[in-house]
Amino acid sequence: MTWQPNKLERERLDKLERLQQNGIDPFPGAVARTHTIEQAVAAFKVQEENTAASSADPAAPLMVSVCGRIRSIRTGGKVCFADLEDGTGRVQLFIRVDAVGEARYEMFRRDLDLFDYLQVDGQMMRTRSGEISVGVNQLKVLAKSLSPLPVVKTAEVDGQTVTYGAFSDTEERFRQRYADLASNAEVREIFRKRARTASAVREFLDGEGFLEVETPILQPIYGGAAARPFTTFHNQLNQSLFLRISFELYLKRLLVGMYDSVYEIGRDFRNEGVSFKHNPEFTMLEWYKAYVDYTYSMTLCERLLSFVAQKVNGSTQISYDGNLIELAPPWRRWRLRDAIREMSGIDYVEHPTAEQLEKAMREKGIELPPELPWGKLIEKLLGDFVEPTLIQPTIIYDYPRDISPFAKSVPGDPMHVQRFEFYISGMEMGNAFTELNDPLDQEQRFVEINKLFAEQEDDAAPLDEDYLRAMRYGMPPNSGVGIGIDRLVMLLTDRHSIREVLLYPHLRDKGRDEETEG
RNA sequence: GGCUUCGUAGCUCAAUGGUAGAGCAGCGGACUUUUAAUCCGUUGGUUGAGGGUUCAAGUCCCUCCGGAGUCACCA
């Protein structure tokens, strides 16, 4: 134990001791709660309405026992007010010395602190100013809070809620997420929405006849996306393993195994830089469905996001970064070539080699690292000129073949494949193909992509022979989609950093020196 | 990884190179319907860490740690 209590904490330790000396267990076990705070308040309102309607004899007092954390205290000589909060809401406590007795009243004033957990028994009532409260008859400490949380106060000023002293230090909020959650109710709401997002996705896909599956996170060969992996090691098997960078290849094997439609929601790991939209581990949704092509997937994406937004926020319209965004179908569909031509003035089809396209881009004054492959140049045009403008949901489709090794060609167009990405608020939200199911073509693509990588002096993903073997048994035509769930949650909660929608975003280690001391 | 910027009391923030401060919280007191409760009094600091310049450093310089932003990376 390396805890060195600060002055405030020592004060609380003293109170803890006083409670114990008075025979009070500050961390008792059993709790008899009759209502959540939300339930207690709701039941009281119902009772009030009934009483008003009947205008007969006043109803018997509504007795409740509620539990929660003390969020604020306003002490008086003979009467105290406090706010108690649990996971469902907040209610005021009205504590009179005559009701709880001198001893308990003094205990409350002297030895209880903000953020202690409390059980109170009493009747629901309204104070003179009309505030719904619990008129407390008995109170019991459930858990002493030894370290103080930030004290947040709010006030109504000109109809606006103004917050004072909110816990807002980004770093500490993420390092001590528990304190962030305890202190900031709106942060708790983010993760409720996140949970609703995941369950809405499942509800929708289950309803469409998809089967939810789980595939390996530890993989002997990684693949299915363009990313550097994390590596790890299995001691007993004496085997190097990779944390998956996508689910793609394992899910498509299941189509060979004759499941028609499968999906997985889970964690991907990519050993790359972090940014407002990148975390080393993130939650991905991928689905694959047999006998359809990417036009079907476009429709399903539109329907899925509308459904999820409706479930999570009660509307297909969302407000993000000050923009009103309509998720209901149909979304704009824009061919990649047209989008780039229109926004950048460059028609890459007229510059069909990397050398030609690079020259055209440099003539436009675009700065480029040397020797990018053709498809990467096109991605750069997309990222620089098109992506930031795509505020309303937009499906960009038909991508260059050389950066899309798992997508089927556009018939009669050797340059393009049946791939689309959809963008909302300038952010890539999903990536989809008509999946390549020709094992000979797939092998050729693997070879091509590895060659491309070799030229870039980058590590290519190892060739997955087993995946090719699976495909040789026969894979039905199909289309698959990958959607970043974290980014979707960002959209639905109007948060502009992925860290805000991850309970424990990755942060650099801090204070290692302190640990080595002990 | 590059560049920019930030790090001061438990929390939110001040402080021309010149005695480190405020509000909230805490502690003591007053108050039987308060609500950012109010009123009186009061405690609280290795200014992220280390070095340097200076008579004097929270402030200027260097290194390191951490955060944020941005660029790069992200078949």
Tab-separated table of C-alpha atoms in Angstrom, chain A residues 64-475:
chain	number	residue	atom	x	y	z
A	64	VAL	CA	-39.442	4.309	0.464
A	65	SER	CA	-35.959	3.088	1.135
A	66	VAL	CA	-33.477	4.391	-1.396
A	67	CYS	CA	-29.706	4.141	-1.741
A	68	GLY	CA	-27.117	6.262	-3.427
A	69	ARG	CA	-24.303	8.715	-3.182
A	70	ILE	CA	-24.490	12.063	-1.408
A	71	ARG	CA	-23.986	14.636	-4.133
A	72	SER	CA	-24.520	17.818	-2.209
A	73	ILE	CA	-25.210	18.882	1.359
A	74	ARG	CA	-26.816	22.028	2.697
A	75	THR	CA	-26.616	21.852	6.431
A	76	GLY	CA	-28.642	23.791	8.903
A	77	GLY	CA	-28.827	23.897	12.663
A	78	LYS	CA	-31.887	21.697	12.955
A	79	VAL	CA	-32.546	20.697	9.365
A	80	CYS	CA	-30.323	19.590	6.499
A	81	PHE	CA	-30.866	19.138	2.825
A	82	ALA	CA	-28.839	16.801	0.695
A	83	ASP	CA	-29.029	15.348	-2.794
A	84	LEU	CA	-28.805	11.605	-3.148
A	85	GLU	CA	-27.970	10.089	-6.532
A	86	ASP	CA	-28.033	6.527	-7.749
A	87	GLY	CA	-27.653	5.124	-11.241
A	88	THR	CA	-31.181	6.156	-12.136
A	89	GLY	CA	-31.470	9.690	-10.882
A	90	ARG	CA	-31.309	12.172	-8.068
A	91	VAL	CA	-33.592	13.094	-5.228
A	92	GLN	CA	-33.392	15.592	-2.428
A	93	LEU	CA	-33.210	14.422	1.160
A	94	PHE	CA	-34.953	16.431	3.833
A	95	ILE	CA	-33.428	15.599	7.175
A	96	ARG	CA	-34.921	17.028	10.349
A	97	VAL	CA	-33.403	16.533	13.719
A	98	ASP	CA	-36.793	15.594	15.238
A	99	ALA	CA	-37.287	12.886	12.643
A	100	VAL	CA	-33.908	11.161	12.791
A	101	GLY	CA	-32.937	11.955	16.371
A	102	GLU	CA	-30.147	14.029	17.808
A	103	ALA	CA	-27.451	11.357	17.525
A	104	ARG	CA	-28.026	10.495	13.863
A	105	TYR	CA	-28.448	14.117	12.971
A	106	GLU	CA	-25.091	14.931	14.506
A	107	MET	CA	-23.518	11.954	12.766
A	108	PHE	CA	-24.828	13.199	9.471
A	109	ARG	CA	-23.471	16.669	10.056
A	110	ARG	CA	-20.142	15.677	11.501
A	111	ASP	CA	-19.070	12.383	10.061
A	112	LEU	CA	-20.656	12.051	6.656
A	113	ASP	CA	-19.177	13.560	3.540
A	114	LEU	CA	-20.030	14.269	-0.030
A	115	PHE	CA	-19.876	11.042	-2.070
A	116	ASP	CA	-20.530	8.687	0.826
A	117	TYR	CA	-23.024	5.971	-0.008
A	118	LEU	CA	-26.153	6.100	2.079
A	119	GLN	CA	-29.401	4.263	2.588
A	120	VAL	CA	-32.286	6.407	3.729
A	121	ASP	CA	-35.774	5.379	4.823
A	122	GLY	CA	-38.580	7.869	4.793
A	123	GLN	CA	-41.682	9.169	3.097
A	124	MET	CA	-41.868	10.905	-0.247
A	125	MET	CA	-42.932	14.516	0.100
A	126	ARG	CA	-42.647	17.970	-1.342
A	127	THR	CA	-40.854	20.754	0.462
A	128	ARG	CA	-42.306	24.211	0.820
A	129	SER	CA	-40.578	25.235	-2.394
A	130	GLY	CA	-42.119	22.285	-4.215
A	131	GLU	CA	-39.084	20.067	-4.551
A	132	ILE	CA	-39.816	16.343	-4.415
A	133	SER	CA	-37.855	14.961	-1.480
A	134	VAL	CA	-37.478	12.039	0.835
A	135	GLY	CA	-38.445	13.040	4.353
A	136	VAL	CA	-35.819	10.997	6.108
A	137	ASN	CA	-36.644	8.947	9.199
A	138	GLN	CA	-33.614	6.710	9.235
A	139	LEU	CA	-30.264	6.857	7.570
A	140	LYS	CA	-27.462	4.375	7.338
A	141	VAL	CA	-23.949	4.609	5.927
A	142	LEU	CA	-23.421	2.058	3.185
A	143	ALA	CA	-19.891	2.973	2.187
A	144	LYS	CA	-17.579	5.720	3.317
A	145	SER	CA	-15.867	7.647	0.560
A	146	LEU	CA	-12.281	8.210	1.636
A	147	SER	CA	-11.040	10.156	-1.365
A	148	PRO	CA	-13.099	13.155	-2.408
A	149	LEU	CA	-14.442	13.329	-5.935
A	150	PRO	CA	-14.608	16.667	-7.736
A	151	VAL	CA	-17.491	18.757	-6.492
A	152	VAL	CA	-19.751	19.797	-9.321
A	153	LYS	CA	-22.488	22.354	-8.950
A	154	THR	CA	-25.043	23.486	-11.448
A	155	ALA	CA	-27.329	26.467	-11.587
A	156	GLU	CA	-30.015	27.782	-13.872
A	157	VAL	CA	-28.946	31.079	-15.354
A	158	ASP	CA	-31.260	32.636	-17.934
A	159	GLY	CA	-32.777	29.244	-18.630
A	160	GLN	CA	-29.361	27.705	-19.273
A	161	THR	CA	-27.800	25.132	-17.003
A	162	VAL	CA	-24.431	26.421	-15.919
A	163	THR	CA	-21.934	23.995	-14.405
A	164	TYR	CA	-19.306	24.995	-11.904
A	165	GLY	CA	-16.191	23.061	-11.085
A	166	ALA	CA	-16.888	20.142	-13.397
A	167	PHE	CA	-14.208	17.474	-13.528
A	168	SER	CA	-12.852	18.307	-16.961
A	169	ASP	CA	-9.136	17.509	-17.051
A	170	THR	CA	-9.021	15.205	-20.064
A	171	GLU	CA	-6.076	13.202	-18.903
A	172	GLU	CA	-7.357	12.545	-15.394
A	173	ARG	CA	-10.853	11.836	-16.674
A	174	PHE	CA	-9.483	9.023	-18.804
A	175	ARG	CA	-6.920	7.723	-16.344
A	176	GLN	CA	-9.536	7.665	-13.596
A	177	ARG	CA	-12.601	6.917	-15.650
A	178	TYR	CA	-14.433	5.737	-12.525
A	179	ALA	CA	-14.133	9.243	-11.112
A	180	ASP	CA	-15.205	10.736	-14.423
A	181	LEU	CA	-18.286	8.530	-14.506
A	182	ALA	CA	-19.130	9.161	-10.880
A	183	SER	CA	-18.723	12.878	-11.325
A	184	ASN	CA	-20.224	13.468	-14.770
A	185	ALA	CA	-23.679	12.034	-15.364
A	186	GLU	CA	-23.537	12.916	-19.049
A	187	VAL	CA	-20.507	10.653	-19.423
A	188	ARG	CA	-22.510	7.791	-17.958
A	189	GLU	CA	-25.130	8.477	-20.594
A	190	ILE	CA	-22.551	8.076	-23.384
A	191	PHE	CA	-21.888	4.505	-22.388
A	192	ARG	CA	-25.549	3.701	-21.959
A	193	LYS	CA	-25.962	4.826	-25.542
A	194	ARG	CA	-22.981	2.765	-26.519
A	195	ALA	CA	-24.578	-0.334	-25.028
A	196	ARG	CA	-27.850	0.465	-26.760
A	197	THR	CA	-25.977	0.874	-30.034
A	198	ALA	CA	-24.479	-2.595	-29.834
A	199	SER	CA	-27.768	-4.209	-28.874
A	200	ALA	CA	-29.631	-2.342	-31.613
A	201	VAL	CA	-27.105	-3.595	-34.160
A	202	ARG	CA	-27.675	-7.140	-32.937
A	203	GLU	CA	-31.440	-6.719	-32.941
A	204	PHE	CA	-31.385	-5.475	-36.499
A	205	LEU	CA	-29.055	-8.106	-37.923
A	206	ASP	CA	-30.702	-10.943	-36.007
A	207	GLY	CA	-33.988	-9.771	-37.477
A	208	GLU	CA	-32.461	-9.937	-40.948
A	209	GLY	CA	-31.582	-13.580	-40.365
A	210	PHE	CA	-27.891	-13.132	-39.608
A	211	LEU	CA	-26.069	-15.496	-37.275
A	212	GLU	CA	-23.791	-13.924	-34.693
A	213	VAL	CA	-20.477	-15.739	-34.435
A	214	GLU	CA	-17.142	-15.383	-32.673
A	215	THR	CA	-13.818	-15.905	-34.420
A	216	PRO	CA	-10.273	-15.969	-33.071
A	217	ILE	CA	-8.629	-12.861	-31.733
A	218	LEU	CA	-5.292	-14.669	-31.464
A	219	GLN	CA	-4.344	-15.640	-34.969
A	220	PRO	CA	-1.309	-17.416	-36.402
A	221	ILE	CA	-1.690	-15.378	-39.600
A	222	TYR	CA	-3.272	-11.951	-39.674
A	223	GLY	CA	-4.998	-10.396	-42.628
A	224	GLY	CA	-8.109	-8.861	-44.074
A	225	ALA	CA	-7.052	-5.262	-43.692
A	226	ALA	CA	-4.168	-2.876	-44.171
A	227	ALA	CA	-2.592	-2.543	-40.781
A	228	ARG	CA	0.373	-3.506	-38.687
A	229	PRO	CA	-0.505	-6.105	-36.059
A	230	PHE	CA	0.391	-6.573	-32.440
A	231	THR	CA	2.335	-9.752	-31.847
A	232	THR	CA	2.292	-12.050	-28.893
A	233	PHE	CA	3.498	-15.507	-27.988
A	234	HIS	CA	2.005	-18.741	-26.759
A	235	ASN	CA	4.535	-20.265	-24.379
A	236	GLN	CA	3.374	-23.850	-24.260
A	237	LEU	CA	2.804	-24.113	-28.003
A	238	ASN	CA	6.016	-22.193	-28.646
A	239	GLN	CA	4.165	-20.203	-31.274
A	240	SER	CA	4.033	-16.573	-32.329
A	241	LEU	CA	0.532	-15.190	-32.579
A	242	PHE	CA	-0.992	-11.971	-33.850
A	243	LEU	CA	-3.916	-10.023	-32.469
A	244	ARG	CA	-6.418	-9.775	-35.271
A	245	ILE	CA	-6.599	-6.680	-37.438
A	246	SER	CA	-9.937	-7.720	-38.968
A	247	PHE	CA	-12.454	-10.564	-38.912
A	248	GLU	CA	-12.808	-10.761	-42.663
A	249	LEU	CA	-11.009	-13.961	-43.570
A	250	TYR	CA	-12.417	-16.036	-40.723
A	251	LEU	CA	-15.971	-14.863	-41.363
A	252	LYS	CA	-15.828	-15.594	-45.069
A	253	ARG	CA	-14.585	-19.101	-44.337
A	254	LEU	CA	-17.939	-19.584	-42.602
A	255	LEU	CA	-19.756	-18.904	-45.870
A	256	VAL	CA	-17.780	-21.817	-47.327
A	257	GLY	CA	-19.154	-23.748	-44.336
A	258	MET	CA	-22.654	-22.896	-45.594
A	259	TYR	CA	-23.854	-20.265	-43.188
A	260	ASP	CA	-25.649	-17.804	-45.458
A	261	SER	CA	-25.265	-14.703	-43.336
A	262	VAL	CA	-22.947	-14.128	-40.420
A	263	TYR	CA	-21.775	-11.186	-38.390
A	264	GLU	CA	-19.425	-10.470	-35.545
A	265	ILE	CA	-19.044	-7.540	-33.187
A	266	GLY	CA	-15.689	-7.510	-31.489
A	267	ARG	CA	-12.333	-5.972	-30.947
A	268	ASP	CA	-9.722	-5.300	-33.613
A	269	PHE	CA	-6.142	-4.350	-32.785
A	270	ARG	CA	-3.950	-2.198	-34.992
A	271	ASN	CA	-0.427	-1.225	-34.129
A	272	GLU	CA	-0.588	2.294	-35.482
A	273	GLY	CA	-0.727	5.881	-34.416
A	274	VAL	CA	-3.555	7.218	-32.297
A	275	SER	CA	-5.751	10.148	-33.223
A	276	PHE	CA	-9.190	11.533	-32.518
A	277	LYS	CA	-10.591	8.659	-34.551
A	278	HIS	CA	-7.998	5.940	-33.933
A	279	ASN	CA	-7.409	3.815	-30.841
A	280	PRO	CA	-5.071	0.787	-30.888
A	281	GLU	CA	-8.005	-1.432	-30.014
A	282	PHE	CA	-11.441	-0.644	-31.309
A	283	THR	CA	-14.789	-2.309	-31.823
A	284	MET	CA	-15.708	-3.471	-35.265
A	285	LEU	CA	-18.836	-4.868	-36.832
A	286	GLU	CA	-18.426	-7.063	-39.872
A	287	TRP	CA	-21.118	-8.964	-41.713
A	288	TYR	CA	-21.152	-11.198	-44.772
A	289	LYS	CA	-24.188	-12.329	-46.683
A	290	ALA	CA	-24.351	-14.853	-49.477
A	291	TYR	CA	-26.064	-14.351	-52.831
A	292	VAL	CA	-26.007	-10.551	-52.750
A	293	ASP	CA	-23.643	-7.907	-54.064
A	294	TYR	CA	-22.525	-4.541	-52.773
A	295	THR	CA	-25.668	-2.727	-53.865
A	296	TYR	CA	-27.538	-4.842	-51.322
A	297	SER	CA	-24.976	-3.928	-48.672
A	298	MET	CA	-25.469	-0.242	-49.431
A	299	THR	CA	-29.151	-0.580	-48.688
A	300	LEU	CA	-28.499	-2.605	-45.563
A	301	CYS	CA	-26.076	0.029	-44.249
A	302	GLU	CA	-28.674	2.723	-44.759
A	303	ARG	CA	-31.324	0.694	-42.984
A	304	LEU	CA	-29.023	-0.384	-40.162
A	305	LEU	CA	-27.858	3.105	-39.261
A	306	SER	CA	-31.391	4.479	-39.420
A	307	PHE	CA	-32.610	1.671	-37.184
A	308	VAL	CA	-29.805	2.098	-34.679
A	309	ALA	CA	-30.183	5.879	-34.507
A	310	GLN	CA	-33.899	5.475	-33.960
A	311	LYS	CA	-33.283	2.977	-31.155
A	312	VAL	CA	-30.552	4.965	-29.475
A	313	ASN	CA	-31.728	8.554	-29.931
A	314	GLY	CA	-35.338	8.141	-30.978
A	315	SER	CA	-34.735	9.785	-34.327
A	316	THR	CA	-32.974	9.183	-37.618
A	317	GLN	CA	-31.744	12.744	-37.430
A	318	ILE	CA	-28.658	13.459	-35.419
A	319	SER	CA	-26.833	16.608	-34.547
A	320	TYR	CA	-23.108	16.244	-34.955
A	321	ASP	CA	-20.511	18.962	-34.697
A	322	GLY	CA	-23.200	21.573	-35.211
A	323	ASN	CA	-24.624	19.900	-38.322
A	324	LEU	CA	-28.040	18.330	-38.614
A	325	ILE	CA	-27.537	14.960	-40.271
A	326	GLU	CA	-30.307	12.795	-41.717
A	327	LEU	CA	-29.523	9.089	-41.609
A	328	ALA	CA	-32.763	7.882	-43.181
A	329	PRO	CA	-32.398	6.392	-46.672
A	330	PRO	CA	-31.614	7.117	-49.373
A	331	TRP	CA	-28.056	8.316	-48.945
A	332	ARG	CA	-26.193	10.065	-51.681
A	333	ARG	CA	-24.317	7.595	-53.872
A	334	TRP	CA	-21.328	8.996	-55.639
A	335	ARG	CA	-18.937	7.115	-57.876
A	336	LEU	CA	-15.398	7.587	-56.578
A	337	ARG	CA	-14.096	8.694	-59.955
A	338	ASP	CA	-16.832	11.325	-60.303
A	339	ALA	CA	-16.360	12.573	-56.767
A	340	ILE	CA	-12.626	13.034	-57.177
A	341	ARG	CA	-12.977	14.566	-60.633
A	342	GLU	CA	-15.544	17.030	-59.392
A	343	MET	CA	-13.785	18.007	-56.180
A	344	SER	CA	-10.155	18.001	-57.321
A	345	GLY	CA	-10.393	18.531	-61.047
A	346	ILE	CA	-8.365	15.396	-61.657
A	347	ASP	CA	-9.819	12.462	-63.560
A	348	TYR	CA	-7.525	9.672	-62.488
A	349	VAL	CA	-8.718	7.456	-65.340
A	350	GLU	CA	-6.891	9.810	-67.673
A	351	HIS	CA	-3.735	9.180	-65.633
A	352	PRO	CA	-3.738	5.400	-65.475
A	353	THR	CA	-0.237	4.924	-64.050
A	354	ALA	CA	1.227	6.064	-60.774
A	355	GLU	CA	3.818	8.194	-62.597
A	356	GLN	CA	1.188	10.017	-64.646
A	357	LEU	CA	-1.165	10.551	-61.738
A	358	GLU	CA	1.610	11.745	-59.467
A	359	LYS	CA	2.658	14.266	-62.111
A	360	ALA	CA	-0.910	15.536	-62.493
A	361	MET	CA	-1.249	15.902	-58.731
A	362	ARG	CA	2.057	17.705	-58.347
A	363	GLU	CA	1.005	20.102	-61.096
A	364	LYS	CA	-1.996	20.921	-58.913
A	365	GLY	CA	0.389	21.751	-56.110
A	366	ILE	CA	-0.416	18.681	-54.034
A	367	GLU	CA	2.489	17.642	-51.846
A	368	LEU	CA	3.275	13.954	-51.984
A	369	PRO	CA	5.734	11.511	-50.504
A	370	PRO	CA	7.643	9.802	-53.321
A	371	GLU	CA	6.596	6.602	-55.076
A	372	LEU	CA	3.080	6.080	-53.850
A	373	PRO	CA	1.244	3.393	-55.766
A	374	TRP	CA	-1.576	4.473	-58.061
A	375	GLY	CA	-4.339	3.434	-55.691
A	376	LYS	CA	-2.701	5.220	-52.766
A	377	LEU	CA	-2.573	8.417	-54.786
A	378	ILE	CA	-6.271	8.082	-55.396
A	379	GLU	CA	-6.882	7.528	-51.701
A	380	LYS	CA	-4.968	10.729	-51.044
A	381	LEU	CA	-7.170	12.631	-53.495
A	382	LEU	CA	-10.209	11.164	-51.787
A	383	GLY	CA	-8.939	12.068	-48.337
A	384	ASP	CA	-7.861	15.594	-49.236
A	385	PHE	CA	-10.623	16.752	-51.559
A	386	VAL	CA	-13.715	14.640	-51.024
A	387	GLU	CA	-13.816	13.159	-47.527
A	388	PRO	CA	-13.980	16.429	-45.552
A	389	THR	CA	-16.973	17.603	-47.590
A	390	LEU	CA	-19.097	14.513	-46.953
A	391	ILE	CA	-21.199	15.729	-44.034
A	392	GLN	CA	-24.470	14.029	-44.934
A	393	PRO	CA	-24.232	10.246	-45.324
A	394	THR	CA	-22.592	9.484	-48.639
A	395	ILE	CA	-21.700	6.223	-50.289
A	396	ILE	CA	-18.547	6.493	-52.365
A	397	TYR	CA	-18.309	3.488	-54.676
A	398	ASP	CA	-16.136	1.699	-57.217
A	399	TYR	CA	-12.586	1.809	-55.923
A	400	PRO	CA	-9.304	1.203	-57.690
A	401	ARG	CA	-8.469	-2.462	-57.911
A	402	ASP	CA	-4.898	-2.255	-56.657
A	403	ILE	CA	-5.825	-1.180	-53.110
A	404	SER	CA	-8.752	-3.567	-52.730
A	405	PRO	CA	-7.491	-7.137	-52.721
A	406	PHE	CA	-10.729	-8.742	-51.507
A	407	ALA	CA	-13.213	-7.060	-53.829
A	408	LYS	CA	-14.669	-8.376	-57.047
A	409	SER	CA	-14.025	-6.439	-60.240
A	410	VAL	CA	-16.635	-4.191	-61.811
A	411	PRO	CA	-17.766	-6.128	-64.900
A	412	GLY	CA	-16.088	-4.765	-68.016
A	413	ASP	CA	-13.902	-2.375	-65.987
A	414	PRO	CA	-10.530	-3.860	-65.072
A	415	MET	CA	-9.520	-0.674	-63.260
A	416	HIS	CA	-12.235	-0.773	-60.599
A	417	VAL	CA	-13.689	-3.146	-58.078
A	418	GLN	CA	-17.117	-3.350	-56.457
A	419	ARG	CA	-16.250	-1.617	-53.258
A	420	PHE	CA	-17.804	1.263	-51.372
A	421	GLU	CA	-17.077	3.248	-48.264
A	422	PHE	CA	-19.636	5.425	-46.587
A	423	TYR	CA	-18.877	8.708	-44.914
A	424	ILE	CA	-20.726	10.791	-42.386
A	425	SER	CA	-19.538	14.124	-41.073
A	426	GLY	CA	-16.285	13.757	-42.978
A	427	MET	CA	-15.492	10.487	-41.249
A	428	GLU	CA	-15.160	7.077	-42.845
A	429	MET	CA	-17.762	4.923	-41.134
A	430	GLY	CA	-17.771	1.727	-43.137
A	431	ASN	CA	-16.098	-0.226	-45.888
A	432	ALA	CA	-17.740	-2.880	-48.047
A	433	PHE	CA	-17.283	-5.036	-51.106
A	434	THR	CA	-18.809	-7.507	-53.353
A	435	GLU	CA	-16.431	-10.118	-52.011
A	436	LEU	CA	-14.014	-11.847	-54.261
A	437	ASN	CA	-14.853	-15.563	-54.317
A	438	ASP	CA	-12.631	-16.783	-57.146
A	439	PRO	CA	-9.713	-18.563	-55.450
A	440	LEU	CA	-7.413	-18.185	-58.435
A	441	ASP	CA	-8.093	-14.470	-58.714
A	442	GLN	CA	-7.678	-14.138	-54.930
A	443	GLU	CA	-4.286	-15.789	-55.015
A	444	GLN	CA	-3.239	-13.426	-57.791
A	445	ARG	CA	-4.390	-10.444	-55.704
A	446	PHE	CA	-2.377	-11.632	-52.725
A	447	VAL	CA	0.695	-11.840	-54.918
A	448	GLU	CA	0.034	-8.364	-56.366
A	449	ILE	CA	-0.494	-6.758	-53.006
A	450	ASN	CA	2.597	-8.341	-51.549
A	451	LYS	CA	4.595	-7.024	-54.485
A	452	LEU	CA	3.188	-3.569	-53.868
A	453	PHE	CA	4.199	-3.838	-50.257
A	454	ALA	CA	7.674	-5.018	-51.104
A	455	GLU	CA	8.097	-1.881	-53.227
A	456	GLN	CA	6.961	0.202	-50.264
A	457	GLU	CA	9.462	-1.641	-48.060
A	458	ASP	CA	6.589	-2.454	-45.817
A	459	ASP	CA	5.703	-5.757	-44.232
A	460	ALA	CA	3.107	-7.533	-46.253
A	461	ALA	CA	0.518	-9.652	-44.546
A	462	PRO	CA	1.613	-13.261	-44.883
A	463	LEU	CA	-0.238	-15.193	-47.541
A	464	ASP	CA	-3.093	-17.120	-45.980
A	465	GLU	CA	-2.957	-20.505	-47.726
A	466	ASP	CA	-5.718	-21.934	-45.598
A	467	TYR	CA	-8.052	-19.151	-46.670
A	468	LEU	CA	-7.333	-19.951	-50.311
A	469	ARG	CA	-7.946	-23.648	-49.628
A	470	ALA	CA	-11.309	-22.797	-48.087
A	471	MET	CA	-12.219	-20.731	-51.114
A	472	ARG	CA	-11.286	-23.571	-53.457
A	473	TYR	CA	-14.035	-25.712	-51.924
A	474	GLY	CA	-16.445	-23.107	-53.271
A	475	MET	CA	-17.536	-19.811	-51.715
